[in-house]
Each structure stands twice: as C-alpha cells, then as structure tokens.
Coordinates of N, CA and C in Angstrom, one line a residue:
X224 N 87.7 145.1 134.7 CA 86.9 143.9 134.8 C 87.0 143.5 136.3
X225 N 85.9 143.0 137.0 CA 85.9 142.3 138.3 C 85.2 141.9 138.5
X226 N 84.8 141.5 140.0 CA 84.0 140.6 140.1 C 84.2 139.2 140.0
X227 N 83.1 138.3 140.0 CA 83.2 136.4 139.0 C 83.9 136.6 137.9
X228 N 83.4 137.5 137.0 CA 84.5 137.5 135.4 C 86.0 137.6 135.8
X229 N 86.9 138.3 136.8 CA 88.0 138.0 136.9 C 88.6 137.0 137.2
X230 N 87.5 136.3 138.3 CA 88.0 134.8 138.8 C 87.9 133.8 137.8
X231 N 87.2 133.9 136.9 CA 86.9 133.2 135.6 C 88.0 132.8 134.8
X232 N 88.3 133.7 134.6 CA 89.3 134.6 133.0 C 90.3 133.6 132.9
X233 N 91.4 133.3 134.4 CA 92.7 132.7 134.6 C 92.2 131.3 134.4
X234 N 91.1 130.9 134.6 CA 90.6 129.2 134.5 C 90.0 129.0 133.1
X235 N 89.7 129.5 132.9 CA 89.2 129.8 131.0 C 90.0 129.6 129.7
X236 N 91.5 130.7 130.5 CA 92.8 130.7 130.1 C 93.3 129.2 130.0
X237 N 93.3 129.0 131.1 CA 94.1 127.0 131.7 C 93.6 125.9 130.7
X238 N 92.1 126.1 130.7 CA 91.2 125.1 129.9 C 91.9 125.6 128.1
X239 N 91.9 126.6 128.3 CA 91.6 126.6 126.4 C 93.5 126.2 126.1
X240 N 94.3 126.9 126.6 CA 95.7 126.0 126.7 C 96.0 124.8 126.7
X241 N 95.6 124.1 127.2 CA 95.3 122.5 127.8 C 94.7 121.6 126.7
X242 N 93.1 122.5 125.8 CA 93.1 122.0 124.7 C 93.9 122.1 123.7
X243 N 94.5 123.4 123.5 CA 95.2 123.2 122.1 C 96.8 122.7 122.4
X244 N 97.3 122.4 123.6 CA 98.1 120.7 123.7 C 97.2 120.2 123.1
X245 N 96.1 119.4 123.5 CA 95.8 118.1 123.3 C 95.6 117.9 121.7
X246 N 95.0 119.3 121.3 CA 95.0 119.1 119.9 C 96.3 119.0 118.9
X247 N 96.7 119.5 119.6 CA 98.4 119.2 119.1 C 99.0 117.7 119.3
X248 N 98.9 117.1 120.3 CA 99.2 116.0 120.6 C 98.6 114.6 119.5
X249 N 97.2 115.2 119.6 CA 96.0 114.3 118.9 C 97.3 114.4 117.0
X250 N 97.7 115.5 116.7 CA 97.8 115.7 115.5 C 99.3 114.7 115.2
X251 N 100.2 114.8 116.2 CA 101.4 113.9 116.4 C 100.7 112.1 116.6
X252 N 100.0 112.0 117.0 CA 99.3 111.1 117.9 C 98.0 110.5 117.6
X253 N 97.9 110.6 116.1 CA 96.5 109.8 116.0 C 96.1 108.8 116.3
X254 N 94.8 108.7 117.0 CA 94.2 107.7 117.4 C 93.7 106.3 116.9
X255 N 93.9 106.9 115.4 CA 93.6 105.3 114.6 C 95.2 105.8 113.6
X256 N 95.7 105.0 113.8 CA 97.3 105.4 113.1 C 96.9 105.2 111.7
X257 N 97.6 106.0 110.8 CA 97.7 105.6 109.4 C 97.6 104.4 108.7
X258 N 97.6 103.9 107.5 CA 97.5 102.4 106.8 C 99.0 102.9 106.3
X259 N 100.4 101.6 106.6 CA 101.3 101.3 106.1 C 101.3 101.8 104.3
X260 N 102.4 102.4 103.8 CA 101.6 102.6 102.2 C 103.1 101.4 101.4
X261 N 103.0 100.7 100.5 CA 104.0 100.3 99.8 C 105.3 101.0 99.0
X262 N 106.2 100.7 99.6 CA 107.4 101.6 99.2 C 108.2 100.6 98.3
X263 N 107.9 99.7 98.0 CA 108.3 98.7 97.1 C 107.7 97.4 96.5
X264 N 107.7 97.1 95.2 CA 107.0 95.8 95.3 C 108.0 94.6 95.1
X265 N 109.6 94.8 95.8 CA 110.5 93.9 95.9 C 111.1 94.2 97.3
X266 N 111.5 93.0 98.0 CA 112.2 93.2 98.9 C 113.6 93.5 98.4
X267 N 114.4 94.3 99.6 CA 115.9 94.7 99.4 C 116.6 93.5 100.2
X268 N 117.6 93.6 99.9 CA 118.7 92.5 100.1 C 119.8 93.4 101.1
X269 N 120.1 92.9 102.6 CA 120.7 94.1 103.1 C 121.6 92.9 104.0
X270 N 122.9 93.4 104.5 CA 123.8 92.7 105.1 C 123.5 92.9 106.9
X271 N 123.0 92.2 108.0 CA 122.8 92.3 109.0 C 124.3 92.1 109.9
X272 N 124.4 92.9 111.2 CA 126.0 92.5 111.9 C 124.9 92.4 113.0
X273 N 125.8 91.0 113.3 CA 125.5 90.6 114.4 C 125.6 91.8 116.0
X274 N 124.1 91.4 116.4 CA 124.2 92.2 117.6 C 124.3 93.7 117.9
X275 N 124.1 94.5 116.1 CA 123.6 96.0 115.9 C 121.6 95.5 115.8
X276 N 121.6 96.9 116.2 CA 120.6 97.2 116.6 C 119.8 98.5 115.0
X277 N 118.4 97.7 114.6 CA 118.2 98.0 113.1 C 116.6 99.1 113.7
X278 N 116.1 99.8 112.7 CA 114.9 100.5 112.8 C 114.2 100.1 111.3
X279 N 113.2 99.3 111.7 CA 112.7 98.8 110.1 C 111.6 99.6 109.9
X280 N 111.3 99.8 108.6 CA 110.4 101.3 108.3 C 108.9 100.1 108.6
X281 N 107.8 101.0 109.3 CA 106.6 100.1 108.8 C 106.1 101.0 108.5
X282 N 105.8 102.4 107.7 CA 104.7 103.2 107.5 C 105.2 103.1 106.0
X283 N 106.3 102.7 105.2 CA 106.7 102.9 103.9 C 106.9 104.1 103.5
X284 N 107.1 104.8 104.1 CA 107.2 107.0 103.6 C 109.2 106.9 103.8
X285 N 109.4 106.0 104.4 CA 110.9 106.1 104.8 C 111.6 106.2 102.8
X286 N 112.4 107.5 103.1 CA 113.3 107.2 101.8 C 114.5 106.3 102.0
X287 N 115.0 106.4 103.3 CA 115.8 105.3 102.9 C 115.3 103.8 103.6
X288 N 114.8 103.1 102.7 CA 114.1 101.7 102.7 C 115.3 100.9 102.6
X289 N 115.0 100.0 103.7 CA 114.3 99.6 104.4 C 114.3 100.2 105.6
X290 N 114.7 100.8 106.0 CA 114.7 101.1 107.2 C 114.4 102.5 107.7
X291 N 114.1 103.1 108.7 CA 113.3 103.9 109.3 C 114.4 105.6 109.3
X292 N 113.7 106.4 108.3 CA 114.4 107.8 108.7 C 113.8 108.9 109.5
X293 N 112.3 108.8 110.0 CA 111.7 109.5 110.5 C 111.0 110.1 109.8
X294 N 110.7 109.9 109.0 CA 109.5 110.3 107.9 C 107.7 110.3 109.0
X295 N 107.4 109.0 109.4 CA 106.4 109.0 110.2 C 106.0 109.9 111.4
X296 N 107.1 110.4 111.4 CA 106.9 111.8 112.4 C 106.5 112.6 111.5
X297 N 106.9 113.2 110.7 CA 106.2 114.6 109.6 C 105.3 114.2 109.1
X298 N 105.0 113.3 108.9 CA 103.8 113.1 107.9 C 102.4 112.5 109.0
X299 N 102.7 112.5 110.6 CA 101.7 112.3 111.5 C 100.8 110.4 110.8
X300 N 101.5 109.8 110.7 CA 101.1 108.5 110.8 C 100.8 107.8 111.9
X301 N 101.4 108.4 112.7 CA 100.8 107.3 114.2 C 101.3 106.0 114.2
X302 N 102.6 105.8 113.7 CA 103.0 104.5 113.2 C 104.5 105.2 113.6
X303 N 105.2 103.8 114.2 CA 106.6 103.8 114.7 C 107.3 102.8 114.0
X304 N 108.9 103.2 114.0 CA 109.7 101.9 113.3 C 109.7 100.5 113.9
X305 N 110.3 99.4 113.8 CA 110.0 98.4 114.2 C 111.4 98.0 114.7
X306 N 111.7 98.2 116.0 CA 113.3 98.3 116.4 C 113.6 96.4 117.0
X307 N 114.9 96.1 115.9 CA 115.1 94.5 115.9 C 116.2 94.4 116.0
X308 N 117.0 93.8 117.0 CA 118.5 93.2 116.9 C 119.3 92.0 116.1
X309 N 120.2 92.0 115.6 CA 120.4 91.0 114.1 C 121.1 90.2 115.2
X310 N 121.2 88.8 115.5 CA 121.3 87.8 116.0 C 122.8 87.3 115.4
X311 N 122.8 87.3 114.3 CA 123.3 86.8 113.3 C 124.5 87.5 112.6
X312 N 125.5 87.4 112.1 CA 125.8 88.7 110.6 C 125.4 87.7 109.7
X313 N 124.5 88.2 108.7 CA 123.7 87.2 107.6 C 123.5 88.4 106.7
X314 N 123.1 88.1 105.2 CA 122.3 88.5 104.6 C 120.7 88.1 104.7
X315 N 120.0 89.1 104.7 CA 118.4 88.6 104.5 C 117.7 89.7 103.6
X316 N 116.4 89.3 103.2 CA 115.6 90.0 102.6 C 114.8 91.0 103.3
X317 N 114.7 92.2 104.1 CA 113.8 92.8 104.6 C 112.5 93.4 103.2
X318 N 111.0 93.0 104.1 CA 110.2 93.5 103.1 C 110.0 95.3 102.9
X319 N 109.7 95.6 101.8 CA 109.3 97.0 101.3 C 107.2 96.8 101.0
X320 N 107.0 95.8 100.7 CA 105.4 95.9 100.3 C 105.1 96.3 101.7
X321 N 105.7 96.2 103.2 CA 105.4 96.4 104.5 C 103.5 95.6 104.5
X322 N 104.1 94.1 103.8 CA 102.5 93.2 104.2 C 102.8 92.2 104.3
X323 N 104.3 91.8 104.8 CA 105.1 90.5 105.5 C 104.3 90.2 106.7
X324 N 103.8 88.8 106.7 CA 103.4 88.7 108.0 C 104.8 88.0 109.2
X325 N 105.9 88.3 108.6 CA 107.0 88.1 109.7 C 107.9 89.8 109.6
X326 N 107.5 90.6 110.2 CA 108.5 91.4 109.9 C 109.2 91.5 110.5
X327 N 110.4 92.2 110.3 CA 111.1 92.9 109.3 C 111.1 92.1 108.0
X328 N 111.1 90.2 107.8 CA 111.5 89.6 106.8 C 110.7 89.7 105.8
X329 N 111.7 89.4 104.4 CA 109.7 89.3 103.6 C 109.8 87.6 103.5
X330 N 108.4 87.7 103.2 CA 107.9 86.2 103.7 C 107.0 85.9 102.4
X331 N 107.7 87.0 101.1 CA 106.9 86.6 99.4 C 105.4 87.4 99.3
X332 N 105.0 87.9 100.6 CA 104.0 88.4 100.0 C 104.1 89.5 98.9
X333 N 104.9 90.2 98.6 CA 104.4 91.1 97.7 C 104.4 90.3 96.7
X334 N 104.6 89.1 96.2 CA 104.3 88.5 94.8 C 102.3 88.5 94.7
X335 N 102.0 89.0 96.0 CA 100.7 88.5 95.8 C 99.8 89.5 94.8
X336 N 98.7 89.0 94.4 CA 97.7 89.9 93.4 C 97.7 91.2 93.7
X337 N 97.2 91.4 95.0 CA 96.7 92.4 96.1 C 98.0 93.3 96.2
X338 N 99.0 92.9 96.4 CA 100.1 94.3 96.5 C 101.0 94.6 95.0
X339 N 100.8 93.5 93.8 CA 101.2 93.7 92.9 C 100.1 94.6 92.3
X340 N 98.2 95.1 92.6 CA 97.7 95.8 91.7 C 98.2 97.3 92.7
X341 N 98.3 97.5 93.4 CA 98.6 98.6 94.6 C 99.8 99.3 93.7
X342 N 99.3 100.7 93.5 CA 100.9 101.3 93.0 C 101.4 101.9 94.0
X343 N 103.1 101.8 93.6 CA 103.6 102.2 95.3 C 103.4 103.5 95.5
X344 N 103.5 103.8 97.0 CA 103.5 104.8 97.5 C 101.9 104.6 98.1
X345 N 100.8 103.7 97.5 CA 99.6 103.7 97.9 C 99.6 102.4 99.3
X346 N 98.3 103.0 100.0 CA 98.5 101.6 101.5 C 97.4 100.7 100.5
X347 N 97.8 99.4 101.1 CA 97.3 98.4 100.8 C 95.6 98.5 101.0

C-alpha cells in the first residue's frame, strides 16, 4: 500500500480509537444518568460519629443500604454517592425510598401513595 492510502491509514487508526474511548466513556458516563430505584419503603435507623465521613447510596442498587457500595459503577447509572460529614454522634433516620427531599435524611416521604405503589427495586 502507498501513496494517500498510507498517509491515511495511521489517522483513520487515531479517529476510530478515540471513538471507541468515547464510547466507552459514554457507557460509564451517561449523559442522562439513571432514575434512583427504591431500595426500601422504610427508612433505616443508623448511629452517626461525629466528624466521620458517610457515602449515602442515591441510585438504591447499594446492598448495603443505606449507604453506598459501588453498585452504581456496574450497573452504569451515571449517578454517584452522596458524600456527608456527621456533625454530631446522633442517631438519625437515613432514607431508602431515595425521594427525601433532605438527603441523606428521610423527611416521611416514603409514607407517600407514590412510593408506597412502587415495588422496590423499581425508580419512582
């Protein structure tokens, strides 16, 4: 082969590499992230220490709830934990319906119609 087709070939190469990063990236990295799914329709009751550092699940795939084991990386949700410092040592309620409008806390919404018809494991 010579000529233009060999000058070609190496830049041809570059381009088609370059996409399938991106398409790779795109697949880690979706551009409209997943819908949160319900991993519980009760909040857990968990002991906070002051001034540790917590990872609260928001995609609900986490097995160990409430909090974040990296589930949302395998399953490409596009959705990250929700990283919060405990101020306090307290007990509190962190939510599992993940449709708290304070999170990490629950704030009673899963008593509502809408996440009580939702069976878990489904997004809101």
């Amino acid at each position: 082969m010579g000529g233009l087709g060999a000058l070609l070939h190496p830049v041809a190469w570059k381009l088609n590499q370059r996409r399938n990063i991106f398409s790779q990236l795109a697949k880690w990295f979706p551009k409209v992230p997943a819908k949160p799914v319900v991993a519980l329709k009760t909040p857990i009751k968990v002991e906070l220490v002051a001034g540790k550092t917590y990872r609260w699940c928001v995609c609900g795939r986490s097995k160990k709830q409430p909090f974040c084991d990296g589930s949302h990386l395998f399953q490409f949700t596009g959705l990250f934990p929700l990283k919060f410092k405990a101020q306090e040592t307290r007990t509190v309620a962190l939510c599992t319906c993940k449709a708290t409008q304070k999170p990490p806390y629950c704030d009673g919404t899963h008593r509502s119609e809408k996440v009580q018809k939702v069976e878990v494991g489904s997004p809101l």
